[in-house]
Amino acid sequence: MKVLVVNAGSSSIKYQVVDMTDESVLAVGLVDRVGIPGTTLDHSPMGKDKVTIKKDLPDHTAGMELVLQVLVNEEYGCIKSMDEIGAVGHRVVHGGEAFAASVVIDDEVKRVIKDCFEIAPLHNPPNMMGIEACQRLMPNVKHVAVFDTAFHQTMGPANFMYALPYDVYEKYRVRRYGFHGTSHFYVAHRAAEMLGKPYEECKIITLHLGNGASMAAIKDGKVIDTSMGFTPLEGLVMGTRSGDIDPAIVFFLMDKLGMNSSEANNYFNKKSGMLGLSGVSNDLRDILEAAGSGNERAKIALDVYYNKVKGYIGNYIAKLNGVDCLVFTAGVGENAIDIRENVCSNLDYLGIKMDVEKNKVRGKEVDVATADSKVRIFLIPTNEELVIARDTFGLAK
Ligand code: ADP
């Protein structure tokens, strides 16, 4: 069976076709600027040249229609007919408390995903557009939802409750959920294999450091804590998100800058983080370069970033009562040698010692700890699409 993996955002659709006989990827692609003038589709069939198609598309159904045409195209397609696609796996950001695992999508599942629009207004509506477009175009195959929040549902109230009046949890579902779960799940399982220990017996700290960034503490096969909360805004310093701040700053700046709540939401999500602090860019490559050329604000931004990650490492080691390994993943974690080195520096008291020579590597599965480090330091490229394809295949068989 071949599985189509779909990740629909507000103006983009990412896709992959995976052959489940050997889990090989047959094609990957991205439709960008859906519903905005200047739509482009980039399609990369394995072993063939990348194709770019420019064609304005009004909505996600039109976007998916073009994807399906491209998949079966004689010249640059990767399958002969749509009959080869046995199931579709959809990334869905928020499953609330309803889903601790992936599910086959039926009317009830769609109702619950829609019920989460209120708590995930930026993510769940476009995810749903992707689901409905695909169901319209492929009514005879199973569609599976794989949730970013599901892996973190093992967290207990000690870590998921905020110290707010209890009824906001009951009435409005205000609690910590965590995101990037599919990525944390994948790298944690790979880490257990690299440790050579049963997954259920490991203590693991995963660091998903991309433009969005989060960490998770995993004990005995269960997430016990993660750094993102009610929304992806909580936790680490990110490309454009502030991460943890004193919440009183929000009210103070709403008054000072004359922002309403949606402007404030935008301010802390899109204008803050490494971009706001450095004034250089949201991209750590640019900030590292600027710091290297003596830009003081870029240096401060990096120091704040390292400090925050170190703080969570300490926090999680305390909650786990020890740790077997740290796992670096995602754009920054997989590629940024300097960032990994700085995050792991001066942690020898906690048993974390990096081999800085071994650490000079990008995008490979490797242990970069010294031989005598009590804690292993793994670099593991994430593969969320593979988890979605596997779950979809497992549920659709
Ligand atoms: P997301 O999925 O959250 O958009 P990614 O996981 O793709 O993000 O990570 C993208 C980020 O990775 C970029 O914004 C950039 O900051 C960072 N990045 C990629 N390569 C490097 C590198 N060599 N050095 C430093 N940062 C890098």
PDB file of C-alpha atoms and ligand atoms in Angstrom, residues 14 180 208-213 282-285 288 330-333 335-337 339 362 384, ligand 1:
ATOM      1  CA  LYS A  14       2.847  19.835   2.230  1.00  0.00           C
ATOM      2  CA  HIS A 180       5.416  18.717  18.055  1.00  0.00           C
ATOM      3  CA  HIS A 208      12.937  19.815  18.925  1.00  0.00           C
ATOM      4  CA  LEU A 209      14.706  23.046  17.978  1.00  0.00           C
ATOM      5  CA  GLY A 210      13.352  24.502  14.736  1.00  0.00           C
ATOM      6  CA  ASN A 211      11.791  27.844  13.968  1.00  0.00           C
ATOM      7  CA  GLY A 212       9.162  26.682  16.462  1.00  0.00           C
ATOM      8  CA  ALA A 213      10.870  24.870  19.339  1.00  0.00           C
ATOM      9  CA  ASN A 282      14.236  34.867  12.969  1.00  0.00           C
ATOM     10  CA  ASP A 283      16.746  32.526  11.315  1.00  0.00           C
ATOM     11  CA  LEU A 284      19.502  31.389  13.665  1.00  0.00           C
ATOM     12  CA  ARG A 285      21.958  31.180  10.778  1.00  0.00           C
ATOM     13  CA  LEU A 288      25.036  33.405  14.420  1.00  0.00           C
ATOM     14  CA  ALA A 330      14.683  19.694  13.792  1.00  0.00           C
ATOM     15  CA  GLY A 331      16.282  22.474  11.707  1.00  0.00           C
ATOM     16  CA  VAL A 332      18.428  23.985  14.464  1.00  0.00           C
ATOM     17  CA  GLY A 333      19.000  20.797  16.468  1.00  0.00           C
ATOM     18  CA  ASN A 335      22.246  21.493  11.743  1.00  0.00           C
ATOM     19  CA  ALA A 336      23.470  24.136  14.161  1.00  0.00           C
ATOM     20  CA  ILE A 337      26.787  22.870  15.535  1.00  0.00           C
ATOM     21  CA  ILE A 339      24.006  25.988  19.167  1.00  0.00           C
ATOM     22  CA  ARG A 362      24.887  17.811  10.484  1.00  0.00           C
ATOM     23  CA  GLU A 384       7.169  13.209  11.349  1.00  0.00           C
TER      24      GLU A 384
HETATM   25  P1  ADP B   1       9.963  24.718  11.389  1.00  0.00           P
HETATM   26  O1  ADP B   1       9.536  23.338  10.955  1.00  0.00           O
HETATM   27  O2  ADP B   1       9.651  25.030  12.822  1.00  0.00           O
HETATM   28  O3  ADP B   1       9.596  25.817  10.447  1.00  0.00           O
HETATM   29  P2  ADP B   1      12.656  23.723  10.944  1.00  0.00           P
HETATM   30  O4  ADP B   1      12.713  22.579  11.881  1.00  0.00           O
HETATM   31  O5  ADP B   1      12.599  23.458   9.483  1.00  0.00           O
HETATM   32  O6  ADP B   1      11.537  24.757  11.381  1.00  0.00           O
HETATM   33  O7  ADP B   1      13.926  24.653  11.242  1.00  0.00           O
HETATM   34  C1  ADP B   1      14.146  25.817  10.509  1.00  0.00           C
HETATM   35  C2  ADP B   1      15.193  26.642  11.227  1.00  0.00           C
HETATM   36  O8  ADP B   1      16.402  25.880  11.364  1.00  0.00           O
HETATM   37  C3  ADP B   1      15.619  27.902  10.486  1.00  0.00           C
HETATM   38  O9  ADP B   1      14.782  28.987  10.784  1.00  0.00           O
HETATM   39  C4  ADP B   1      17.018  28.116  11.013  1.00  0.00           C
HETATM   40  O10 ADP B   1      16.931  28.983  12.145  1.00  0.00           O
HETATM   41  C5  ADP B   1      17.473  26.781  11.506  1.00  0.00           C
HETATM   42  N1  ADP B   1      18.660  26.247  10.814  1.00  0.00           N
HETATM   43  C6  ADP B   1      18.711  25.448   9.739  1.00  0.00           C
HETATM   44  N2  ADP B   1      19.994  25.170   9.415  1.00  0.00           N
HETATM   45  C7  ADP B   1      20.777  25.806  10.325  1.00  0.00           C
HETATM   46  C8  ADP B   1      22.192  25.939  10.546  1.00  0.00           C
HETATM   47  N3  ADP B   1      23.058  25.322   9.759  1.00  0.00           N
HETATM   48  N4  ADP B   1      22.594  26.685  11.582  1.00  0.00           N
HETATM   49  C9  ADP B   1      21.721  27.314  12.380  1.00  0.00           C
HETATM   50  N5  ADP B   1      20.383  27.234  12.233  1.00  0.00           N
HETATM   51  C10 ADP B   1      19.918  26.500  11.215  1.00  0.00           C
END
